[in-house]
Every structure is written in C-alpha cells, then in structure tokens.
XYZ file of C-alpha atoms in Angstrom:
666
model
C 60.818 84.504 127.750
C 58.407 82.636 130.122
C 59.999 82.465 133.784
C 59.872 79.740 135.954
C 56.566 78.762 137.617
C 56.511 79.282 141.257
C 53.834 77.507 142.517
C 55.283 74.941 145.122
C 54.492 71.717 146.484
C 53.814 70.805 150.238
C 56.679 71.279 152.636
C 57.459 67.907 154.444
C 60.409 68.567 156.695
C 61.683 71.251 158.716
C 64.735 73.285 158.727
C 66.028 76.572 160.644
C 64.979 79.899 158.955
C 68.755 80.703 158.822
C 69.536 77.737 156.768
C 66.599 78.097 154.682
C 67.445 82.011 153.909
C 71.285 80.787 153.078
C 70.038 78.100 150.473
C 67.532 80.433 149.035
C 70.210 83.191 148.562
C 72.698 80.838 146.899
C 70.363 79.525 144.672
C 68.661 82.871 143.654
C 72.241 84.270 142.741
C 73.067 81.386 140.724
C 69.984 81.205 138.829
C 70.075 84.970 138.031
C 73.871 85.053 136.783
C 74.717 83.929 133.454
C 76.991 80.910 132.840
C 77.243 77.570 134.598
C 75.199 76.958 137.438
C 76.765 76.399 140.746
C 75.021 74.960 143.754
C 75.943 74.329 147.312
C 75.160 70.952 148.715
C 72.433 71.305 151.162
C 72.691 69.285 154.184
C 69.071 67.869 154.114
C 67.366 66.655 157.132
C 65.618 63.348 156.505
C 62.550 62.291 158.051
C 61.987 59.316 155.820
C 62.496 55.841 157.047
C 65.614 54.008 156.419
C 66.446 53.117 152.842
C 64.228 55.851 151.775
C 65.132 58.822 149.741
C 63.532 62.388 150.494
C 63.054 62.940 146.733
C 62.301 60.454 143.906
C 63.326 61.839 140.809
C 61.493 59.953 137.858
C 63.199 60.585 134.612
C 61.443 59.219 131.431
C 63.668 58.950 128.335
C 62.368 59.280 124.795
C 62.160 57.051 121.881
C 64.951 54.461 121.380
C 66.766 56.198 124.395
C 66.279 53.202 126.745
C 64.959 49.665 126.761
C 62.718 47.732 128.945
C 65.693 45.873 130.750
C 67.742 49.070 131.120
C 69.128 50.050 134.576
C 67.056 52.575 136.071
C 69.732 53.811 138.232
C 71.977 54.847 134.985
C 71.024 58.253 133.609
C 70.410 58.130 130.052
C 69.342 60.156 126.844
C 68.439 63.995 126.680
C 67.787 63.923 130.414
C 70.881 62.401 131.901
C 72.373 65.929 132.489
C 69.398 66.577 134.916
C 69.560 63.642 136.696
C 73.389 63.632 137.199
C 73.379 67.055 138.527
C 70.754 66.506 140.994
C 72.765 63.342 142.024
C 76.043 65.489 142.574
C 74.016 68.124 144.409
C 71.873 66.095 146.965
C 73.616 62.624 146.887
C 71.494 59.823 148.469
C 68.756 62.306 149.644
C 67.654 62.354 145.959
C 67.119 58.833 144.221
C 66.800 58.782 140.497
C 64.767 56.541 138.527
C 65.264 56.532 134.656
C 62.233 54.622 133.448
C 63.139 51.270 131.560
C 60.366 50.743 129.081
C 60.066 49.679 125.344
C 60.958 53.095 124.008
C 59.851 52.192 120.537
C 57.747 53.085 117.640
C 56.516 50.795 115.313
C 59.818 48.722 115.043
C 59.564 46.200 118.023
C 56.234 44.975 117.252
C 54.532 47.830 119.237
C 53.031 50.993 118.038
C 54.145 54.432 119.550
C 50.962 54.325 121.883
C 51.649 50.697 123.024
C 55.157 51.604 123.710
C 53.873 54.650 125.733
C 51.750 52.472 127.834
C 54.652 50.181 128.912
C 56.548 53.433 130.236
C 53.113 54.538 132.236
C 53.060 51.082 133.817
C 56.687 51.202 134.806
C 56.621 54.575 136.058
C 53.201 53.823 138.192
C 54.603 50.512 139.438
C 57.819 52.427 140.975
C 55.870 55.244 142.463
C 53.302 53.282 144.028
C 56.035 50.928 145.334
C 58.073 53.714 146.603
C 54.872 55.731 148.134
C 53.938 52.420 150.100
C 57.337 52.055 151.610
C 58.223 55.433 152.141
C 55.321 57.752 153.002
C 57.505 60.743 153.700
C 59.170 60.716 149.980
C 58.135 63.494 147.507
C 58.439 63.152 143.937
C 59.612 65.067 140.706
C 58.924 63.847 137.248
C 60.356 64.606 133.971
C 60.274 63.544 130.571
C 61.662 63.779 126.844
C 59.344 63.212 123.644
C 57.834 59.720 124.177
C 58.826 60.081 127.856
C 57.331 63.319 128.176
C 53.865 61.940 126.502
C 53.856 59.239 129.509
C 54.971 61.504 131.952
C 52.247 64.118 131.155
C 49.571 61.696 131.021
C 50.612 60.373 134.745
C 50.826 63.834 135.833
C 47.174 64.581 134.766
C 46.076 61.531 136.278
C 47.614 62.463 139.596
C 46.137 66.239 139.220
C 42.916 64.557 138.832
C 42.771 62.275 141.970
C 43.592 59.277 139.864
C 47.316 58.829 139.907
C 49.491 56.338 141.962
C 50.136 59.044 144.638
C 48.266 62.214 145.796
C 49.165 65.652 144.202
C 50.239 66.891 147.398
C 53.617 64.683 146.819
C 54.474 65.934 143.578
C 56.890 68.806 144.046
C 57.382 69.780 140.186
C 57.170 68.127 136.745
C 59.332 69.307 133.726
C 58.298 68.229 130.070
C 60.369 68.336 127.197
C 59.218 68.183 123.483
C 55.742 66.787 124.966
C 53.424 65.454 122.136
C 50.464 66.129 124.368
C 51.598 70.089 124.901
C 48.810 72.221 125.284
C 47.187 70.540 128.289
C 45.459 73.160 130.460
C 47.439 73.613 133.716
C 50.771 73.673 132.475
C 53.168 76.707 132.141
C 54.915 77.397 128.970
C 58.874 78.134 129.350
C 61.056 79.592 126.665
C 59.553 80.564 123.292
C 55.842 81.194 122.892
C 54.305 78.504 120.711
C 51.392 77.820 118.343
C 49.119 74.842 118.086
C 49.602 71.765 120.323
C 51.578 68.756 120.650
C 50.958 66.177 117.693
C 49.216 63.500 119.928
C 46.894 66.133 121.367
C 46.366 67.769 124.805
C 45.179 65.696 127.572
C 41.437 66.526 128.191
C 41.200 66.415 131.766
C 44.213 69.163 132.172
C 46.422 68.958 134.669
C 43.848 69.360 137.980
C 45.372 70.487 141.342
C 48.908 70.127 139.780
C 48.076 73.360 137.729
C 51.215 75.667 137.914
C 53.608 73.059 139.007
C 53.914 71.451 135.532
C 56.444 73.217 133.308
C 56.871 72.336 129.535
C 59.413 73.429 126.986
C 59.168 73.017 123.387
C 60.931 74.048 120.425
C 58.640 76.085 118.076
C 60.211 74.120 115.137
C 59.741 70.860 117.019
C 56.593 69.429 115.283
C 56.264 66.803 117.744
C 55.009 69.396 120.347
C 54.305 72.537 118.324
C 51.693 71.869 115.561
C 48.845 73.804 114.148
C 46.488 71.033 113.319
C 43.763 73.612 111.945
C 46.499 74.486 109.594
C 48.079 71.340 108.844
C 45.157 69.160 108.977
C 46.564 65.989 107.010
C 49.793 65.610 109.472
C 47.535 66.501 112.392
C 45.346 63.365 111.832
C 48.323 61.269 111.296
C 49.722 62.282 114.477
C 46.392 61.617 116.294
C 46.139 58.371 114.854
C 49.715 57.165 115.225
C 50.288 58.352 118.685
C 47.459 56.373 120.520
C 47.627 52.892 121.439
C 45.035 50.701 119.630
C 44.351 48.434 122.244
C 43.263 51.418 124.948
C 41.931 54.040 123.072
C 38.342 54.994 123.455
C 38.089 57.338 120.808
C 35.989 55.318 118.086
C 37.438 57.102 115.128
C 40.768 55.892 116.593
C 39.519 52.482 117.327
C 38.301 51.877 113.960
C 40.394 52.819 110.890
C 43.111 54.584 113.263
C 43.973 51.127 114.954
C 44.222 49.365 111.966
C 46.463 51.892 110.434
C 48.537 51.981 113.401
C 48.876 48.341 113.572
C 49.567 48.069 109.757
C 52.211 50.272 110.181
C 53.916 48.201 112.696
C 56.843 45.956 112.046
C 58.562 43.501 114.527
C 62.250 43.591 113.562
C 63.210 43.061 117.485
C 64.288 39.333 117.102
C 65.614 39.484 113.325
C 69.167 38.947 112.659
C 69.393 40.096 109.187
C 73.169 40.152 108.989
C 73.199 36.203 110.150
C 70.509 35.197 107.565
C 73.045 33.358 105.312
C 74.845 31.639 108.309
C 71.130 30.665 109.815
C 70.129 28.874 106.475
C 73.610 27.239 106.274
C 73.405 26.261 109.786
C 69.594 24.773 109.605
C 70.617 22.819 106.303
C 73.647 21.291 108.153
C 71.765 20.618 111.297
C 68.987 18.437 108.935
C 71.870 16.965 107.390
C 74.601 15.957 109.836
C 77.853 14.163 109.171
C 77.566 10.424 108.577
C 77.108 8.460 111.599
C 75.914 11.526 113.804
C 72.165 11.882 115.042
C 70.012 14.815 114.048
C 69.633 16.962 117.014
C 65.786 18.150 117.110
C 66.162 20.987 119.524
C 69.125 22.506 117.317
C 66.807 22.391 114.431
C 63.721 24.109 116.236
C 66.067 26.707 117.406
C 67.782 27.430 114.371
C 64.113 27.227 112.220
C 62.590 29.917 114.713
C 65.750 32.212 114.408
C 65.048 32.236 110.737
C 61.317 33.098 111.321
C 62.007 35.941 113.470
C 64.272 37.279 110.375
C 62.166 36.344 107.490
C 58.722 37.068 108.920
C 58.871 41.001 109.259
C 60.817 41.079 106.018
C 58.051 39.309 104.164
C 55.229 41.332 105.864
C 57.269 44.375 104.722
C 57.481 43.318 100.982
C 53.702 42.653 101.043
C 52.384 45.639 103.029
C 52.691 48.133 100.082
C 55.249 50.289 101.477
C 58.274 48.482 99.784
C 57.405 49.144 96.270
C 59.777 51.030 93.970
C 57.585 54.088 93.783
C 57.726 54.287 97.802
C 61.601 53.511 98.136
C 63.014 55.290 95.305
C 64.763 57.720 97.704
C 66.682 54.702 99.373
C 68.250 53.683 96.160
C 69.361 57.085 95.561
C 70.880 57.311 99.066
C 74.810 57.498 98.709
C 76.794 54.132 98.831
C 77.654 53.282 102.315
C 74.504 54.920 104.041
C 71.890 52.857 105.829
C 69.245 53.958 103.435
C 71.351 52.578 100.467
C 71.889 49.403 102.327
C 68.288 49.204 102.687
C 67.686 49.574 99.277
C 70.170 46.616 98.337
C 68.479 44.278 101.074
C 65.093 45.203 99.681
C 66.189 44.486 96.211
C 67.735 41.082 97.156
C 64.495 40.130 99.034
C 62.326 40.849 96.197
C 64.358 38.469 94.008
C 63.959 35.722 96.564
C 61.251 33.676 97.204
C 60.391 34.560 100.853
C 56.841 33.558 100.804
C 58.185 29.751 99.934
C 60.838 30.073 102.047
C 58.816 30.845 105.038
C 56.414 28.181 104.049
C 59.474 25.606 104.120
C 60.885 27.139 107.456
C 57.411 26.878 108.904
C 57.046 23.281 108.103
C 60.331 22.467 109.697
C 59.582 24.211 112.661
C 56.258 22.526 113.106
C 57.824 19.283 112.389
C 60.767 19.745 114.860
C 58.382 20.961 117.648
C 55.854 18.109 117.217
C 58.911 15.769 117.540
C 60.105 17.327 120.753
C 56.590 17.246 122.206
C 56.311 13.406 121.789
C 59.616 13.057 123.583
C 62.096 12.777 120.363
C 65.137 14.849 120.978
C 67.243 13.086 118.053
C 66.766 11.227 114.948
C 68.595 9.152 112.607
C 69.423 10.175 109.043
C 67.763 7.424 107.630
C 64.404 7.977 109.820
C 61.179 8.965 107.764
C 61.085 11.948 110.017
C 64.337 13.034 108.944
C 63.220 12.994 105.278
C 60.359 15.406 106.195
C 62.878 18.017 107.607
C 65.346 17.473 104.569
C 63.078 18.158 101.765
C 62.137 21.661 102.771
C 65.614 22.419 104.156
C 66.958 21.405 100.714
C 64.878 24.164 98.676
C 65.773 27.138 101.336
C 69.348 27.780 99.782
C 67.935 28.732 96.270
C 64.636 30.426 97.766
C 66.762 32.886 99.784
C 69.982 33.063 97.736
C 69.761 36.674 96.455
C 69.224 37.921 99.943
C 71.571 35.485 101.703
C 74.426 36.271 99.415
C 74.023 40.004 100.212
C 76.989 41.035 102.481
C 76.458 40.758 106.228
C 77.755 44.210 106.967
C 74.912 45.716 104.271
C 72.272 43.463 106.055
C 73.272 44.731 109.261
C 73.258 48.143 108.481
C 69.689 48.063 106.873
C 67.972 46.441 110.155
C 67.241 50.072 111.587
C 65.792 51.694 108.580
C 63.753 48.682 107.114
C 62.146 48.495 110.768
C 60.566 52.004 110.287
C 60.069 51.938 106.938
C 56.381 51.458 106.929
C 55.315 54.818 108.788
C 58.342 56.634 107.259
C 56.695 55.835 103.525
C 53.373 56.574 104.709
C 53.910 59.927 106.107
C 56.481 60.707 103.411
C 53.884 59.857 100.645
C 50.806 61.153 102.105
C 52.137 64.334 102.937
C 53.768 64.783 99.406
C 50.333 63.888 97.735
C 48.349 66.189 100.208
C 50.466 69.031 99.343
C 51.245 68.066 95.395
C 47.804 67.523 94.218
C 46.524 70.924 95.314
C 49.386 72.399 93.060
C 48.000 70.881 89.877
C 45.559 72.604 87.573
C 42.987 69.899 87.196
C 40.255 71.610 85.290
C 42.618 72.979 82.550
C 43.994 69.597 82.334
C 40.401 67.928 82.027
C 39.478 70.775 79.485
C 42.423 70.111 77.214
C 42.085 66.372 77.590
C 38.585 66.651 76.371
C 39.668 68.979 73.422
C 42.761 67.132 72.233
C 41.067 64.115 70.935
C 38.559 66.375 69.086
C 41.435 68.686 67.470
C 42.937 65.166 66.336
C 39.504 63.730 64.700
C 39.108 67.266 62.917
C 42.685 67.137 61.663
C 43.315 70.663 63.301
C 47.033 69.968 63.436
C 47.792 73.286 64.725
C 45.348 73.244 67.509
C 46.249 69.944 68.478
C 49.939 70.900 68.646
C 49.027 73.811 70.652
C 46.852 71.861 73.022
C 49.326 69.097 73.361
C 51.988 71.671 74.290
C 49.737 73.160 77.106
C 49.183 69.505 78.384
C 52.827 68.455 78.342
C 53.540 71.128 80.947
C 50.400 70.632 83.005
C 50.833 66.758 83.233
C 54.703 66.892 84.360
C 53.971 67.325 87.987
C 51.253 64.356 87.692
C 53.823 62.184 85.972
C 56.266 62.706 88.830
C 53.627 62.060 91.558
C 52.710 58.644 89.741
C 56.170 57.843 89.364
C 57.115 58.843 92.901
C 54.088 57.410 94.901
C 51.881 54.554 95.003
C 48.741 56.397 94.729
C 46.253 53.470 95.307
C 48.278 52.631 98.706
C 48.096 56.550 99.643
C 43.954 56.794 99.119
C 44.031 53.652 101.529
C 45.967 55.771 104.203
C 44.111 58.717 103.586
C 40.775 57.062 103.694
C 41.632 55.734 107.149
C 42.440 59.216 108.669
C 39.569 60.822 110.830
C 40.087 64.311 109.664
C 37.300 66.648 110.471
C 38.269 69.439 107.732
C 37.393 66.774 104.916
C 40.836 67.368 103.529
C 41.969 63.723 103.804
C 38.678 62.469 102.725
C 38.695 64.302 99.367
C 42.250 63.805 98.668
C 41.599 60.141 99.158
C 38.955 59.969 96.501
C 41.306 62.098 94.012
C 43.939 59.658 94.645
C 41.618 56.671 93.932
C 40.550 58.293 90.716
C 43.994 59.083 89.676
C 45.408 55.782 90.897
C 43.040 54.095 87.910
C 44.464 56.617 85.433
C 47.452 55.282 83.190
C 49.076 58.528 83.542
C 52.148 57.458 81.913
C 50.671 56.446 78.957
C 48.401 59.611 78.643
C 51.592 61.658 79.024
C 53.339 59.559 76.094
C 50.328 59.863 73.673
C 50.256 63.803 74.526
C 53.797 63.835 73.612
C 53.434 61.715 70.511
C 50.572 63.952 69.395
C 52.833 67.054 69.671
C 55.824 65.668 68.210
C 53.559 64.585 65.032
C 51.905 67.920 64.798
C 55.231 69.615 64.778
C 56.501 67.347 61.929
C 53.279 68.249 59.959
C 53.937 71.994 60.583
C 57.297 71.586 59.644
C 56.458 70.225 56.130
C 55.886 66.435 56.503
C 52.339 65.698 55.764
C 53.029 61.780 55.535
C 53.300 61.969 59.372
C 49.743 63.041 59.538
C 48.893 59.254 59.197
C 49.953 58.508 62.503
C 47.793 61.139 64.364
C 44.295 59.525 64.418
C 45.428 56.051 66.043
C 47.183 58.127 68.850
C 44.437 60.284 69.223
C 41.920 57.409 69.712
C 44.012 55.766 72.149
C 44.448 58.970 74.004
C 40.676 59.438 74.261
C 40.364 55.914 75.778
C 42.893 56.295 78.195
C 41.771 59.650 79.484
C 38.114 58.320 79.982
C 38.696 57.572 83.772
C 40.163 61.186 84.364
C 37.402 62.753 82.355
C 34.510 60.977 83.675
C 35.651 60.176 87.264
C 34.728 56.556 86.985
C 36.342 54.688 89.944
C 35.389 52.153 92.389
C 35.381 52.450 96.337
C 38.817 52.361 97.719
C 39.958 49.362 98.720
C 40.691 49.617 102.364
C 40.721 45.917 103.345
C 44.014 46.478 105.022
C 43.086 49.283 107.102
C 39.404 49.681 107.396
C 37.235 52.448 106.180
C 35.705 53.474 109.613
C 37.131 57.007 109.282
C 35.013 59.908 110.408
C 32.821 61.380 107.783
C 34.295 65.018 106.846
C 32.592 68.225 108.035
C 32.211 69.495 104.492
C 29.549 71.391 102.595
C 26.871 69.767 100.516
C 28.426 70.729 97.632
C 31.597 68.686 98.420
C 29.557 65.369 99.323
C 27.658 65.762 95.943
C 30.867 65.856 94.183
C 32.261 62.979 96.126
C 29.209 60.850 95.273
C 29.424 61.854 91.514
C 33.338 61.442 91.340
C 33.390 65.127 90.159
C 37.444 65.245 89.758
C 37.499 68.396 88.625
C 34.872 69.910 91.454
C 36.738 67.785 94.174
C 39.908 69.143 93.247
C 38.774 72.626 93.377
C 37.434 72.090 96.665
C 40.757 70.603 97.769
C 42.641 73.532 96.512
C 40.177 76.103 98.180
C 40.844 74.039 101.589
C 44.707 74.003 100.942
C 44.442 77.779 100.784
C 43.719 78.153 104.325
C 46.125 75.822 105.607
C 50.044 76.408 106.070
C 50.785 74.843 102.887
C 54.434 76.152 103.112
C 55.122 74.483 106.149
C 53.844 71.219 105.033
C 56.078 71.389 101.823
C 59.028 72.118 104.198
C 58.062 69.182 106.205
C 57.940 66.995 103.067
C 61.443 68.424 102.132
C 62.818 67.337 105.405
C 61.715 63.670 104.751
C 59.416 64.057 107.854
C 59.696 61.302 110.251
C 56.773 62.214 112.382
C 54.938 58.878 112.332
C 57.650 56.830 113.854
C 58.738 59.998 116.152
C 62.271 59.545 114.969
C 64.319 62.276 116.470
C 64.933 65.388 113.985
C 67.530 67.704 114.394
C 65.223 70.342 116.162
C 63.609 67.452 118.350
C 67.339 66.836 119.771
C 68.207 70.348 120.172
C 67.164 71.169 123.620
C 70.617 71.641 125.052
C 71.016 74.522 122.724
C 67.297 76.087 123.040
C 67.666 79.079 125.025
C 64.765 79.651 127.310
C 65.189 82.760 129.573
C 66.851 86.041 129.735
C 69.821 84.656 131.722
C 71.108 82.582 128.787
C 69.941 79.190 130.257
C 69.061 76.423 127.915
C 66.282 73.839 128.436
C 68.220 71.310 130.266
C 69.654 73.786 132.664
C 66.327 75.474 133.304
C 64.630 72.199 134.282
C 67.645 71.446 136.419
C 67.239 74.617 138.109
C 63.888 74.492 138.538
C 63.877 70.847 140.173
C 66.580 72.021 142.401
C 64.613 75.041 143.662
C 61.539 72.970 144.458
C 63.539 70.558 146.476
C 65.033 73.370 148.335
C 61.485 74.980 148.909
C 60.156 71.771 150.232
C 62.897 71.348 152.988
C-alpha cells in the first residue's frame, strides 16, 4: 500500500510552536491508530478578510450525484462524508463548495465531455471569485468519477500556470475513480494499478503540483484502471466518449469520434413519459373547448411544446438503430417490475405507434399557435378558420399515439432513466460482444465447409454431405447467436468510427460489414435441412434425395457473400468515416482491400491473442456501462476499499489527507 503524499503547500498563517506540535501529535496518533478517526477542533487564527474562509474545499460530485441548480453548500454523493467531517472539525474556517453542474452522460442532451465542461466552468468561476475577494484563502480540491475528471483537468492547468489561481494556493488534491488517472505528477494511494483511466491521462501532467495530488482507484474499476493496449476496442470507445465534441483538439476525436458521441446523446431532460396520455388528452381538449368558450392559444402552445419534449427523444431513439429488437432483447427478458422491463414495454408501444406522424402533427400545432401569438392573437373562437387548422392535426393524435399513451403511467415513468442512456449502453454492449465474439469463430473452417458442401450435394455424396453439414451446424451456432443478438450493420458503423491504432476495430468493422450482408439464418437453415435429408437417405429413405439438390443450390447462393467477401463500403452517414487508419501490416491492408474474410479474421484472431480477452468477456457479462459512465458496483465501493495498513478506506484517507494539509498550513 502507498502512504500519503507528504509534499505540502505554502504556509499562509502563523501559530506558536507548541500549538503546532500539539496539533501534529494529535493528528499523527489518530492517523496511526485503527478505527474511527477523531480530531481535536483546532483554533485557527485567520488573517483573511471578513466573510472569507481560511480554506475553500472544492468537492465535485460524480455523474448524476448533483445538478446545475443544486445548493453548493450541501454535501452530496461519494464525497459528502469528506466535507461533513471537515466542516465539523473546522467550522467556518473551512468553506465547502460542492460543485453544481450538469453531472450527466448522454441523457440530458449533453455528452459526458460536454457535461464535464460545465463542472470545469463552475469550479473556475467559484475559485476565481473567491481568490479575488479573499487573497489569503487557500484551496483543497477533490472529485469523484466525472468530478475527478474535471478536478484533475483544473489541477493540471493550475500546476502548469494556466489555472484560475497560482499553484501555491493549493494545499492538496484528492481524486477518486479518476477517468484521467495516470497523469504524471500524481501519487497513487492504495492498491497498485495497471493501465490508465479510460479517458486517458492529461498530457501536461500536474506541473508544480506534483506530489500534492493523490489519486485512489479500485483496480477493478474500469473508469480509472484499464489497460488500453490489451483492451483496445473498449479503450478506443472510452477515449472517444469521454471527450467533448465541441472542445477537442484531437482530429480523430473531432471527426468520427465527435459524431459518435453526438449520435449517442439523447435529451430526455424535459421528457414526461408518464404524462404523455394526459398531455395528448389536454391538448385535444384545449383545441376543442366546451361550447361558448374561447380557445386559449398560449395553453395550446404550452401543451404542444410539452408533447414535443417527450416525443422527440423517443422518436430519435427509435430511428437511431439502437432500439431494434436485436439490441434490446435483454430488456424484454428482464424481470417484470424492473425499469429494464418497463423500457421494453415502452419501446414496444412506441414502435406500434405512429411517432413520425404524431411529431409532424404536434409540430404543426405548435407552429400555428406560435404564429398566432406572434401576431397578437391570444384566443380564438371555435368557428374561426385558424381553429380548424389546429383541430385537424389534434384529432389525429389520439390514434397515432394510442399504443404508447395507453401504457400504464407507472410503466412509462419507470422506463425514462433506462431509455435516456440506451444508446451508449447498447453500443458498448454490442461492440464488445462482437469484438470478443468474432474472434472465437473458426471462419476458415466454415468457409472451407461452405465451399465443399454444395459440391458434395451436387455429386450426391450423401455421406460426405451429412458429415460436412454436421460440422457446419456446430461451427455456425455462435454466428447464428451473434446474428440474432446484434445489429451487425450498426456495430460495423460504430467500429468504423473508432480511432483504434491497433487496427482491431478497423478489421472488426469490415468483418461485421461482410457478415451483415450474409443471411446467416438462411444458411444455417439450409445446412440443417441438408443434414436432415442426408440422414433420412442414410437411414433407408432414398425418396428424400429429391430435395437435396434444390437446397444445395439455395445454400450456394446464400453463401456467396461469405465465400467471396463481396461487400460495399460501410454506410457511416450517421457517424462519419474519419477514423484514424490502423497501424497494421501490409498483409492486413491487402486483405482489407480484397475483402478476404478468412485472412481478415485470422489477423483479428491473432490480435485478440495479445489482448485481455478474458477481461473483455467479463465486461460483456457484467453488462458494461462504461459509455454512459453509469456507476457499477466497483465504481461505488470506495467507502469499502482499504487503502493503507491501518485499515482506512478511501474516504477516510482523503479526509485525513486534507486535515493534515490544513493543519500544516496554519
């Protein structure tokens, strides 16, 4: 286990030597002992102006632990205990600031990277304001998960002379589960780690703040501990998805990566799925008020806008490619009563509804109402021509949304959080499944047998056909499962957008493209029929032989794409095709150009042999949520992660680390 970093910030106030020794002795005894930490409340002499604290503790929560309008004085999330202890110990001499920011990941119309920028901006604004008003105030920084990502970026900027304050103002920095872990100048506390954070280390390092930055990561937490050299596909996904499309200077990320991140973003922040039935009914009623009452145009505009906020992200989800049955089969198999099962029911209802038509009609109503308001009309009589332009589209809404609107409100409400991050979740699950699955299939043997089987059939070699068909049945089983569980064309688009320098994603994209154009189910069916007919003939039913040739011809036709590798360039109109070219041997490049499926898959299998396929398979089995940075069990267990020989957990260690630096600065 590592011990606490000992490099200290500049001392800003004076105390007597005896008081200093007493405080240091009390703290040292508490830190060496096992069990709960007990601190004596220090009597800090303040040289700061009135209204200024001696220390500002900037704590930045993780994804979904806070919001942009949260009260920054209220401790929340993983780091709540750290702030509460500091406040109890030091009172008003320490000011707490729990950064309010979007704290989202693909669910509120922002990518993870865009959300992180809102945290950076909020921290910079607060720190700059306090530094200007309170020149004697010093600072400690801490962050968890996405908050650690933002905090680490600011720390790096300060250490390199580009931050909101000078480095001598920083007493200490503590990062938990930092996706940017591995940055030069930080000190690892707790278990030793392999690899880096999934978002990549900060290239400028920590500068003059070296050894004042402590980082803690559970070795099983993939957000802060992943070996990208071995998990190249997941690593490439993490690099792309953790960046902000609008702010990156990396050409590979600005290109296809930016489009990928944007394509995986849904804005459910204003959606009210549980109220969709009521909204449709209210809008219809507003357009058709009781006899003698005027039509309230503002009310219509408000209700139409509310419906648009709900229908738009749902319609976008259905047309994105991630909500197809192959991608969401795990939702339908989830136990009744779970949010995942509720999401499956909502998708079924949405698919049965005419969402494009409904959106068109609601847009027509909203546009007409807005135009009337802009021309000074706030109400209409039911007999006016303008009322008719509102009534016609409103009348059609009920039928268009009926399958969705009749879904119980509690089911609709349960589904929201799952649907909001469905795009990145499905992409990561499918991409990893394919990246690991296609390397376990014996393509050369399949291709050889596919070439031989029609020949055996044509020669009426029943015994040979039966044997080869049996082998193919076994060899085809994982391919059939892959075709049933994944949208191969969609996965090919995603893989083609990843800037993976190992070449793995590039080759996997081509293989997926070829396989997406193969009727795998039909081939498997033909092989099964040939085996069955051959068995009947061998069992003494020669009449069955008449059915063998037609099936053999059908098989030869269906297998042509697999045998020849015939395909077209992957359609990446949604995501772009500017991924970085792979660093791969000329042989692989030639195979790519010639669409040599057997050669490509051999190369891919060889590559996977150098990677941690066991770890990748484990990730798939866990239903990895790395793209959306959802908290996994490991990611939320830092209160249970022991980091030193005295038995302290990560939260206790960071609290003690900050307390020690505060006392040393006085």
